[in-house]
Structure formats: C-alpha cells, structure tokens
Coordinates of C-alpha atoms in Angstrom, one line a residue:
M1 CA 1.9 34.6 25.8
L2 CA 4.1 35.5 22.7
K3 CA 2.2 32.9 20.6
K4 CA -1.2 34.4 21.7
L5 CA 0.1 37.9 20.8
V6 CA 1.2 36.8 17.3
D7 CA -2.0 35.0 16.7
A8 CA -4.0 38.0 17.8
V9 CA -2.1 40.3 15.4
I10 CA -1.6 38.1 12.3
G11 CA -4.0 35.2 13.0
T12 CA -3.6 31.5 13.7
R13 CA -1.9 29.3 11.2
H14 CA -5.3 27.9 10.1
E15 CA -6.5 31.5 9.4
R16 CA -3.4 32.4 7.5
D17 CA -3.7 29.2 5.3
V18 CA -7.4 30.1 4.6
R19 CA -6.4 33.7 3.6
K20 CA -3.9 32.3 1.1
L21 CA -6.8 30.4 -0.6
R22 CA -9.0 33.4 -0.9
P23 CA -7.7 34.5 -4.3
L24 CA -8.6 31.1 -5.7
L25 CA -12.0 31.4 -4.3
T26 CA -12.4 34.8 -6.0
R27 CA -11.4 33.3 -9.3
I28 CA -13.9 30.4 -8.9
H29 CA -16.7 32.9 -8.3
A30 CA -15.6 34.9 -11.4
E31 CA -15.8 31.7 -13.5
E32 CA -19.2 30.9 -12.1
E33 CA -20.6 34.3 -13.2
R34 CA -19.4 33.5 -16.7
L35 CA -20.9 30.0 -16.7
K36 CA -24.3 31.1 -15.5
E37 CA -25.0 32.6 -19.0
L38 CA -24.2 29.4 -20.9
P39 CA -26.7 26.7 -21.9
D40 CA -26.5 23.2 -20.4
A41 CA -24.8 21.8 -23.5
E42 CA -21.9 24.3 -23.1
I43 CA -21.4 23.4 -19.4
Q44 CA -21.4 19.7 -20.3
A45 CA -18.8 20.3 -23.0
Q46 CA -16.4 21.8 -20.5
T47 CA -15.0 18.4 -19.7
A48 CA -13.9 17.8 -23.3
R49 CA -12.4 21.3 -23.5
F50 CA -10.5 20.8 -20.3
R51 CA -9.0 17.5 -21.6
E52 CA -7.9 19.2 -24.8
R53 CA -6.1 21.9 -22.9
I54 CA -4.3 19.3 -20.7
A55 CA -3.3 17.4 -23.8
E56 CA -1.8 20.6 -25.3
R57 CA 0.2 21.1 -22.1
A58 CA 1.4 17.6 -21.5
G59 CA 0.6 15.5 -24.5
G60 CA 3.9 16.0 -26.2
L61 CA 5.9 14.8 -23.2
R62 CA 3.6 11.8 -23.0
A63 CA 4.3 10.9 -26.6
E64 CA 8.0 11.2 -26.1
L65 CA 7.8 9.0 -23.0
E66 CA 6.0 6.3 -24.9
E67 CA 8.6 6.5 -27.7
A68 CA 11.5 6.2 -25.2
R69 CA 9.9 3.2 -23.5
A70 CA 9.3 1.5 -26.9
A71 CA 12.9 2.2 -27.9
R72 CA 14.2 0.8 -24.6
R73 CA 12.3 -2.5 -25.1
A74 CA 13.7 -2.8 -28.7
A75 CA 17.3 -1.8 -28.0
P76 CA 19.6 -4.9 -28.3
D77 CA 22.5 -3.3 -26.4
A78 CA 22.4 -3.3 -22.5
A79 CA 24.1 0.1 -22.2
E80 CA 21.7 1.6 -24.7
R81 CA 18.8 0.2 -22.7
D82 CA 20.1 1.7 -19.5
R83 CA 20.5 5.1 -21.2
L84 CA 17.0 5.0 -22.6
E85 CA 15.7 3.9 -19.2
E86 CA 17.2 7.0 -17.6
R87 CA 15.7 9.2 -20.3
A88 CA 12.3 7.6 -19.8
Q89 CA 12.4 8.2 -16.1
Q90 CA 13.3 11.9 -16.7
L91 CA 10.5 12.2 -19.3
E92 CA 8.0 10.7 -16.8
R93 CA 9.0 13.2 -14.2
D94 CA 8.6 16.1 -16.6
W95 CA 5.3 14.8 -17.8
K96 CA 3.9 14.4 -14.3
E97 CA 5.1 18.0 -13.5
A98 CA 3.4 19.3 -16.6
L99 CA 0.2 17.5 -15.7
A100 CA 0.3 18.9 -12.2
D101 CA 0.8 22.4 -13.4
A102 CA -2.0 22.1 -16.0
L103 CA -4.5 20.8 -13.3
D104 CA -3.5 23.6 -10.9
D105 CA -4.2 26.2 -13.7
L106 CA -7.6 24.5 -14.4
L107 CA -8.7 24.4 -10.8
P108 CA -10.8 27.6 -10.7
E109 CA -12.7 26.7 -13.9
A110 CA -13.1 23.0 -13.0
F111 CA -14.5 23.8 -9.5
A112 CA -16.8 26.4 -11.0
T113 CA -18.0 23.9 -13.5
V114 CA -18.9 21.3 -10.8
R115 CA -20.6 24.0 -8.7
E116 CA -22.7 25.1 -11.7
A117 CA -23.5 21.5 -12.6
C118 CA -24.8 21.0 -9.0
R119 CA -26.9 24.1 -9.3
R120 CA -28.5 23.0 -12.6
L121 CA -29.3 19.6 -11.2
L122 CA -31.3 21.0 -8.3
G123 CA -34.6 19.3 -8.1
S124 CA -33.6 16.3 -10.3
T125 CA -34.1 12.7 -9.2
V126 CA -31.3 10.2 -8.7
V127 CA -31.6 6.5 -7.6
V128 CA -29.3 5.7 -4.8
T129 CA -29.1 2.1 -3.5
G130 CA -32.6 1.5 -4.8
H131 CA -34.2 4.6 -3.4
E132 CA -35.1 7.7 -5.3
M133 CA -33.6 10.9 -3.9
T134 CA -33.9 14.6 -5.0
W135 CA -30.6 16.4 -5.7
D136 CA -30.5 19.4 -3.4
M137 CA -26.8 20.2 -2.9
V138 CA -24.6 23.0 -4.2
P139 CA -21.1 23.4 -2.6
Y140 CA -20.6 26.3 -0.2
D141 CA -17.4 28.3 -0.1
V142 CA -16.1 26.4 2.8
Q143 CA -16.6 23.2 0.8
L144 CA -14.7 24.8 -2.1
L145 CA -11.8 25.5 0.3
G146 CA -11.9 21.9 1.5
G147 CA -11.7 20.7 -2.1
I148 CA -8.7 22.9 -2.8
A149 CA -7.0 21.4 0.3
L150 CA -7.7 17.8 -0.9
H151 CA -6.4 18.6 -4.4
R152 CA -3.1 19.8 -2.8
G153 CA -2.7 16.5 -0.9
K154 CA -3.7 17.9 2.5
I155 CA -6.1 16.6 5.2
A156 CA -9.4 18.5 5.3
E157 CA -11.1 18.0 8.7
M158 CA -14.8 18.5 8.6
A159 CA -17.5 17.7 11.1
T160 CA -20.3 15.3 10.4
G161 CA -23.0 16.9 8.3
E162 CA -20.7 19.5 6.7
G163 CA -20.8 17.7 3.3
K164 CA -17.6 15.7 3.0
T165 CA -19.1 13.6 0.3
L166 CA -19.9 16.6 -1.8
V167 CA -16.5 18.2 -1.1
A168 CA -14.8 15.2 -2.7
T169 CA -16.5 15.7 -6.0
L170 CA -14.5 18.9 -6.7
P171 CA -10.9 17.4 -6.6
L172 CA -12.1 14.1 -8.0
Y173 CA -13.5 15.8 -11.1
L174 CA -10.4 17.9 -11.5
N175 CA -7.9 15.0 -11.3
A176 CA -10.1 12.7 -13.4
L177 CA -9.6 15.1 -16.3
A178 CA -6.0 13.9 -16.7
G179 CA -7.4 10.5 -17.8
R180 CA -5.3 8.5 -15.3
G181 CA -8.2 7.6 -12.9
A182 CA -9.1 9.1 -9.6
H183 CA -10.0 6.9 -6.6
L184 CA -12.0 7.5 -3.5
V185 CA -11.3 5.1 -0.7
T186 CA -13.9 4.7 2.0
V187 CA -14.5 2.5 5.1
N188 CA -17.4 0.3 4.1
N189 CA -19.1 -1.1 1.0
Y190 CA -22.4 0.7 1.7
L191 CA -20.7 4.1 1.6
A192 CA -18.7 3.2 -1.5
R193 CA -21.9 2.0 -3.4
R194 CA -24.0 4.9 -2.1
D195 CA -21.5 7.7 -2.9
S196 CA -20.7 6.3 -6.4
Q197 CA -24.4 6.4 -7.3
W198 CA -25.2 9.7 -5.5
M199 CA -22.2 11.8 -6.6
G200 CA -22.2 9.9 -9.9
H201 CA -25.3 11.9 -10.8
V202 CA -23.1 15.0 -11.1
F203 CA -20.1 13.2 -12.7
G204 CA -22.3 11.5 -15.3
W205 CA -24.0 14.8 -16.2
L206 CA -20.5 16.3 -16.9
G207 CA -19.5 13.3 -19.1
L208 CA -17.3 11.3 -16.7
T209 CA -17.6 7.6 -16.0
V210 CA -18.0 6.3 -12.4
A211 CA -17.6 2.8 -11.0
C212 CA -17.8 1.1 -7.7
L213 CA -15.4 -1.8 -6.9
D214 CA -17.9 -3.4 -4.6
D215 CA -20.3 -4.0 -7.5
T216 CA -17.8 -6.3 -9.2
E217 CA -16.0 -9.5 -8.3
P218 CA -12.2 -9.6 -7.8
G219 CA -10.1 -10.6 -10.8
T220 CA -12.9 -10.3 -13.3
P221 CA -13.1 -8.1 -16.5
E222 CA -15.8 -6.1 -14.7
R223 CA -13.3 -5.3 -11.9
Q224 CA -10.7 -4.3 -14.4
A225 CA -13.2 -2.1 -16.2
A226 CA -14.1 -0.4 -12.8
Y227 CA -10.5 0.7 -12.5
R228 CA -10.5 2.1 -16.1
A229 CA -13.4 4.4 -15.2
D230 CA -12.6 8.1 -14.7
I231 CA -13.6 7.9 -11.0
T232 CA -13.6 4.7 -8.9
Y233 CA -15.1 4.3 -5.5
G234 CA -14.3 1.4 -3.2
T235 CA -13.3 0.3 0.3
N236 CA -9.7 0.2 1.5
N237 CA -9.8 -3.6 1.7
E238 CA -10.8 -4.0 -1.9
F239 CA -8.1 -1.6 -3.2
G240 CA -5.5 -3.2 -0.9
F241 CA -6.4 -6.8 -1.9
D242 CA -6.5 -6.0 -5.6
Y243 CA -3.0 -4.6 -5.3
L244 CA -1.8 -7.8 -3.6
R245 CA -3.5 -10.0 -6.2
D246 CA -2.0 -7.9 -9.0
N247 CA 1.5 -8.8 -7.7
M248 CA 0.6 -12.5 -8.0
V249 CA -0.6 -12.7 -11.6
L250 CA 1.3 -14.5 -14.3
S251 CA 1.0 -11.7 -16.9
A252 CA 0.5 -8.0 -16.9
A253 CA -2.8 -8.4 -18.8
Q254 CA -4.3 -10.2 -15.8
R255 CA -3.8 -7.1 -13.5
V256 CA -7.0 -5.2 -12.7
Q257 CA -5.4 -2.0 -11.4
S258 CA -3.8 0.6 -13.6
D259 CA -1.5 3.5 -12.6
H260 CA -1.9 5.0 -9.2
A261 CA -2.4 8.7 -9.8
Y262 CA -4.7 10.4 -7.3
A263 CA -6.8 9.1 -4.4
I264 CA -8.9 10.7 -1.6
I265 CA -9.2 8.7 1.6
D266 CA -12.4 9.2 3.5
E267 CA -12.2 8.8 7.3
V268 CA -8.4 9.0 6.9
D269 CA -7.7 8.5 10.6
S270 CA -9.8 5.3 10.7
I271 CA -8.2 3.8 7.5
L272 CA -4.6 4.8 8.0
I273 CA -4.5 4.2 11.8
D274 CA -7.3 1.9 13.1
E275 CA -7.7 -0.3 10.0
A276 CA -3.9 -0.4 9.4
R277 CA -3.5 -2.4 12.6
T278 CA -5.0 -5.4 10.8
P279 CA -2.6 -6.3 7.9
L280 CA -3.9 -7.4 4.6
I281 CA -2.6 -10.9 4.0
I282 CA -3.2 -12.9 0.8
S283 CA -1.9 -16.4 -0.2
G284 CA -1.6 -18.2 -3.5
P285 CA -1.6 -21.9 -4.4
V286 CA 1.6 -23.7 -3.6
G287 CA 0.7 -26.8 -5.6
G288 CA -0.2 -30.3 -4.7
Q289 CA 0.9 -33.9 -5.2
E290 CA 0.9 -33.3 -9.0
S291 CA 3.4 -30.5 -8.6
E292 CA 7.0 -31.7 -9.0
K293 CA 8.4 -28.8 -6.9
Y294 CA 5.8 -29.2 -4.2
A295 CA 6.6 -32.9 -3.9
Q296 CA 10.3 -32.2 -3.8
F297 CA 10.1 -29.6 -1.0
N298 CA 7.4 -31.4 0.9
S299 CA 9.5 -34.5 1.3
Q300 CA 12.5 -32.4 2.3
V301 CA 10.5 -30.5 4.9
S302 CA 9.0 -33.7 6.3
D303 CA 12.5 -35.1 6.6
L304 CA 13.7 -32.0 8.4
V305 CA 10.7 -32.2 10.9
R306 CA 11.6 -35.8 11.6
R307 CA 15.2 -34.8 12.4
Q308 CA 14.1 -32.0 14.6
T309 CA 11.7 -34.3 16.5
A310 CA 14.6 -36.7 17.2
V311 CA 16.8 -33.8 18.4
V312 CA 14.0 -32.4 20.7
N313 CA 13.3 -35.8 22.2
T314 CA 17.0 -36.3 22.9
L315 CA 17.2 -32.9 24.6
L316 CA 14.2 -33.7 26.8
A317 CA 15.6 -37.1 27.7
E318 CA 18.7 -35.4 28.9
A319 CA 16.9 -32.6 30.6
E320 CA 14.4 -34.7 32.7
P321 CA 16.8 -36.4 35.1
L322 CA 18.8 -33.2 35.6
L323 CA 15.8 -31.1 36.5
A324 CA 14.3 -33.9 38.6
A325 CA 17.5 -33.8 40.7
D326 CA 17.7 -30.0 40.8
P327 CA 15.1 -27.7 39.2
D328 CA 17.8 -24.9 39.1
D329 CA 20.2 -27.0 37.1
Q330 CA 21.5 -24.6 34.4
D331 CA 22.2 -27.4 31.8
G332 CA 18.8 -29.0 32.3
G333 CA 17.0 -25.6 32.0
T334 CA 19.0 -24.8 28.8
K335 CA 18.0 -28.2 27.2
L336 CA 14.4 -27.6 28.2
Y337 CA 14.4 -24.2 26.6
Q338 CA 16.1 -25.5 23.5
A339 CA 13.4 -28.1 23.1
H340 CA 10.7 -25.4 23.4
L341 CA 12.4 -23.3 20.7
G342 CA 12.5 -26.3 18.4
M343 CA 9.1 -27.8 18.9
P344 CA 6.8 -26.0 21.4
K345 CA 3.9 -28.5 20.7
N346 CA 6.0 -31.6 21.3
K347 CA 3.8 -34.0 23.4
R348 CA 6.7 -35.0 25.6
L349 CA 7.6 -31.4 26.2
L350 CA 4.0 -30.4 27.0
K351 CA 3.8 -33.3 29.5
L352 CA 7.0 -32.2 31.2
L353 CA 5.9 -28.5 31.3
N354 CA 2.7 -29.6 33.2
E355 CA 4.8 -30.8 36.1
P356 CA 5.2 -28.3 39.0
G357 CA 7.8 -25.6 38.5
M358 CA 8.8 -26.6 34.9
Q359 CA 7.0 -23.6 33.3
Q360 CA 8.9 -21.3 35.7
V361 CA 12.1 -22.9 34.6
R362 CA 11.4 -22.4 30.9
Q363 CA 10.4 -18.8 31.5
R364 CA 13.5 -18.1 33.5
M365 CA 15.7 -19.5 30.8
E366 CA 13.8 -17.4 28.2
L367 CA 14.5 -14.3 30.1
E368 CA 18.1 -15.2 30.5
A369 CA 18.4 -15.8 26.8
L370 CA 16.8 -12.4 26.0
A371 CA 19.2 -10.6 28.4
D372 CA 22.1 -12.5 27.0
R373 CA 21.5 -11.3 23.5
K374 CA 21.9 -7.7 24.6
L375 CA 25.5 -8.3 25.7
P376 CA 28.5 -8.0 23.4
A377 CA 29.1 -11.2 21.4
R378 CA 32.2 -12.1 23.5
Q379 CA 30.3 -12.0 26.7
Q380 CA 27.3 -14.1 25.6
R381 CA 27.0 -17.4 27.4
M382 CA 24.0 -18.7 25.4
R383 CA 25.1 -17.7 21.9
G384 CA 25.1 -21.2 20.4
L385 CA 21.7 -22.0 21.8
E386 CA 20.1 -22.7 18.4
E387 CA 23.0 -24.5 16.8
V388 CA 21.7 -27.9 17.8
L389 CA 18.4 -27.3 16.1
Y390 CA 17.4 -27.4 12.5
F391 CA 14.9 -24.6 12.8
V392 CA 13.3 -22.3 15.5
L393 CA 9.5 -21.9 15.7
D394 CA 8.2 -18.5 16.8
E395 CA 4.6 -19.2 17.8
R396 CA 3.8 -15.5 18.5
G397 CA 5.2 -14.3 15.2
H398 CA 3.8 -17.3 13.3
S399 CA 7.2 -17.8 11.6
V400 CA 10.0 -20.3 11.2
H401 CA 13.6 -19.5 11.2
L402 CA 16.1 -21.9 9.6
T403 CA 19.3 -22.4 11.5
D404 CA 22.6 -23.0 9.8
R405 CA 22.2 -26.7 10.4
G406 CA 18.7 -26.6 8.8
A407 CA 19.9 -24.7 5.8
E408 CA 22.7 -27.3 5.3
A409 CA 20.2 -30.1 5.6
L410 CA 17.8 -28.7 3.1
S411 CA 20.4 -27.6 0.6
P412 CA 23.7 -29.4 1.2
G413 CA 25.4 -28.0 -1.9
D414 CA 24.4 -24.4 -1.3
P415 CA 23.6 -23.5 2.4
Q416 CA 23.4 -19.8 1.3
L417 CA 20.3 -20.6 -0.7
F418 CA 17.9 -19.6 2.1
I419 CA 19.6 -16.3 3.0
V420 CA 18.0 -13.3 1.6
P421 CA 20.7 -11.1 0.1
D422 CA 21.1 -7.3 0.7
I423 CA 19.8 -6.2 -2.7
S424 CA 21.4 -2.7 -2.6
E425 CA 24.8 -4.2 -1.6
A426 CA 24.6 -6.9 -4.2
I427 CA 23.8 -4.5 -7.0
H428 CA 26.5 -2.1 -5.9
A429 CA 29.0 -5.0 -6.1
V430 CA 27.8 -5.9 -9.6
E431 CA 28.1 -2.3 -10.8
R432 CA 31.7 -2.1 -9.5
D433 CA 32.8 -5.4 -11.0
P434 CA 35.2 -4.5 -13.9
S435 CA 35.2 -8.0 -15.3
L436 CA 31.6 -8.0 -16.3
T437 CA 30.4 -7.0 -19.8
P438 CA 27.3 -4.7 -20.0
E439 CA 25.1 -7.7 -20.9
E440 CA 26.5 -9.7 -17.9
R441 CA 26.0 -6.8 -15.6
L442 CA 22.4 -6.3 -16.7
E443 CA 21.7 -10.0 -16.2
Q444 CA 23.2 -10.1 -12.8
R445 CA 21.3 -7.1 -11.7
R446 CA 18.1 -8.8 -12.8

C-alpha cells in the first residue's frame, strides 16, 4: 500500500526516469529548429564538425597516450617500462573519460541531426536486400528517449512495430563520431544485412561508412575492412567467432577486429540468455605427421592409452569373479567403477555391464563415490580411487583429467608440467622475490 501511495504521488520509477530525460528532449527540439533553416550541405557537414569538436576535447590525451606507448616499447630498462605502462593506462582512462564527456555534450545536436536527416530523406528510394523501398521514417520523441537510454548503456524495451531499428540509428551515429567503431549485434544474418542497407541510407547521407559482416568471409581483408567502418552490423555468432579467431592468429596484423568501444545488442534477451546456452567453440590445427611436436606427443599419448588399457583389463579380470560370487562385494564394485572411470568404452567392460545387475552395481558405486567426496578428507574411504589410473575420462563433460600417475608417465622429469598454475599467486610470489633483478622479474612475469 505504501508503494502504491508513493507511486501515486511522485510516479513510478519508470516515470521518474523519463522525467529526468525531458530536458534533453527539449534541447534536441531546440537544435532541430535551428537545423531546419540550413541547406542540405550544412546538415551533411555536421559530422565533420562534430568530429573536430571531439578531437579538440580528447585529441591531446590521445596523442599523449600514443607517445607513452611508443616510449614504453622503446625503453630498455624494465623498471622504466613498468612506469610508462602505468602512465599509459592512466592516460587511456583519462582519454576515454574525455571522449565520453564529449559525446554526452554532443548528444542533443547529434540526435537532432539524425532526425533532420531522416526528415529530409522522406520520399527517397533505398534498395534493401534487392528490393526498392521508400524512406518514410522520422524518429518520434519516444524513440529519441529510447536512443538516449541505449547511449547510456541501458536496456530499452520496445514492442514489435515501435521502430527499434530506427531507434538504434541515433546512438550508433553519436558513438561512431569518436572514430572507434560502433557495432550492432543482431540475431540473424537477414536482419544484419537488411538493417545495414536500410539504416545505411541515413548514415551514408550523413557521411558515415556502414558495413555488414555477413557480406564478407571470415579472415579476409574484406572482413577486416568491415570492422574498420564507422558502423558495423552483424550477428552475434560472427562477432563471437571473429573474436575467437583473432586470439589464434600468429601476428596482430592478421586480426580482423579492432578496439571494442560501443555495441548495441538487438533482442538482448535472446542473445545473452537463449543463444548464450550454446557456447562458441573454435579449434585450430594441431599438426600432422610432418609436425615434430605432434609426432612426439602422439606417440606419448598412444603409449599412455596402452598402459591404461592394460590397467583397466586387469581391474576387470579381478572384479569379474568377485562380483560373480557376490554382486554386493565392495572390492569388486570398486574395481568395476575404476574401470569405468578409466575407459568407459572398453569392450570387456561393456560386455560385463550388459550382464544382469552390473549397471546397478556401477551406479551404486558412483553414488557412493560422489557422497564420499563431500566428507572431510580424513573420513573419505574412496579417496585414492583414481590413483591406479593414468587418466580419468568424463564422457558427459567431454574432458580428460590426468592423474598424478599419468602426469609422471607423460613427463617423468617434470610431473608439474600439466598443472595449470594460479597466475595471481605466481605473479605475487615473483613481485615479492627480493633476489630478482627488474629484468628477471619482468621475464618471470611474462
């Protein structure tokens, strides 16, 4: 009741948020009135003027940042490089803050410019996915409010038919002025291609470049050029896989993506919730017989599998008579479960599990093992279950876990080779080691 009373007096949170945006809406309308008197060429020249003003606000910091990065790369002393790296990071933060402030100040003029451009394009023809369409859209006030919300990093919920595609043009134009690229992520390639051509009619008239990822092939110069456009449309999968591929290249020049500055996600609930349930997985070549490393590890892994097969066959040979005499035999059940952990597709194991009651034995032992792991270490009865194996196969998780015995077999001289270190702990130890010179400390951190 109290909430209803407060809402009745001062409005809901949504209504209060909208009221806060009203002054910006008033400023946009004032800018529109000024722009109506200008010729087309003056409206189209707005983009260049906006970029000059942004450069005046943030260009000096950007130049200092580039100088600090160049000095860091050239510095021979490790301590000096660390100092310059800290300075570069601070300059980058200051530059991004200056950019953000400049864009916020430009918002009323930029939004008014897009709205006026839309008005002047009324009745013009644009070709969208091979079909001619007549431009007949000018953003309403509610769409201006949606654009402000998107610029500020909020979610703007709009019903189908309320013009979400047009709303996105406002913050995309504003953020593209910074010259760092603005992305629109959508759910399928038809929408990406359609919207890039449709809304590109306005952007092109205002002097911005627009590209669609789905019109290019991955890893090509054309894909790289698409990311260098002022505004880039594409599907979530294309953006995601390009990011993964960029982390597998051999040199920075092979990367297609540039900095990640600003993105609008269309159908955000679908992309960040529904689509996110399917992970993006990418693999690279691991070599063949001509690769020395591949040949080395292939033979080692093959030898490890042979050893594991022998262990599993021995476990099964010992488990069979015990379980034949008593299906509840604890030792026999344990050996059966160990064999399943080590090689679940072993033919002898599969044959044994087909016998009546054996699947129930394996499942019972699996439940006991899971319950046992929850106990304190001193009370665990099955703690050393995996010690006899070289590796454990997890069919559900599609993963292989090397045991201590397996790590020792693969790398006798360095069993710790296959243990991923705790990076933060390792770096902390390096930083606190007084015996290291600055150069040695930097090398160990790397």
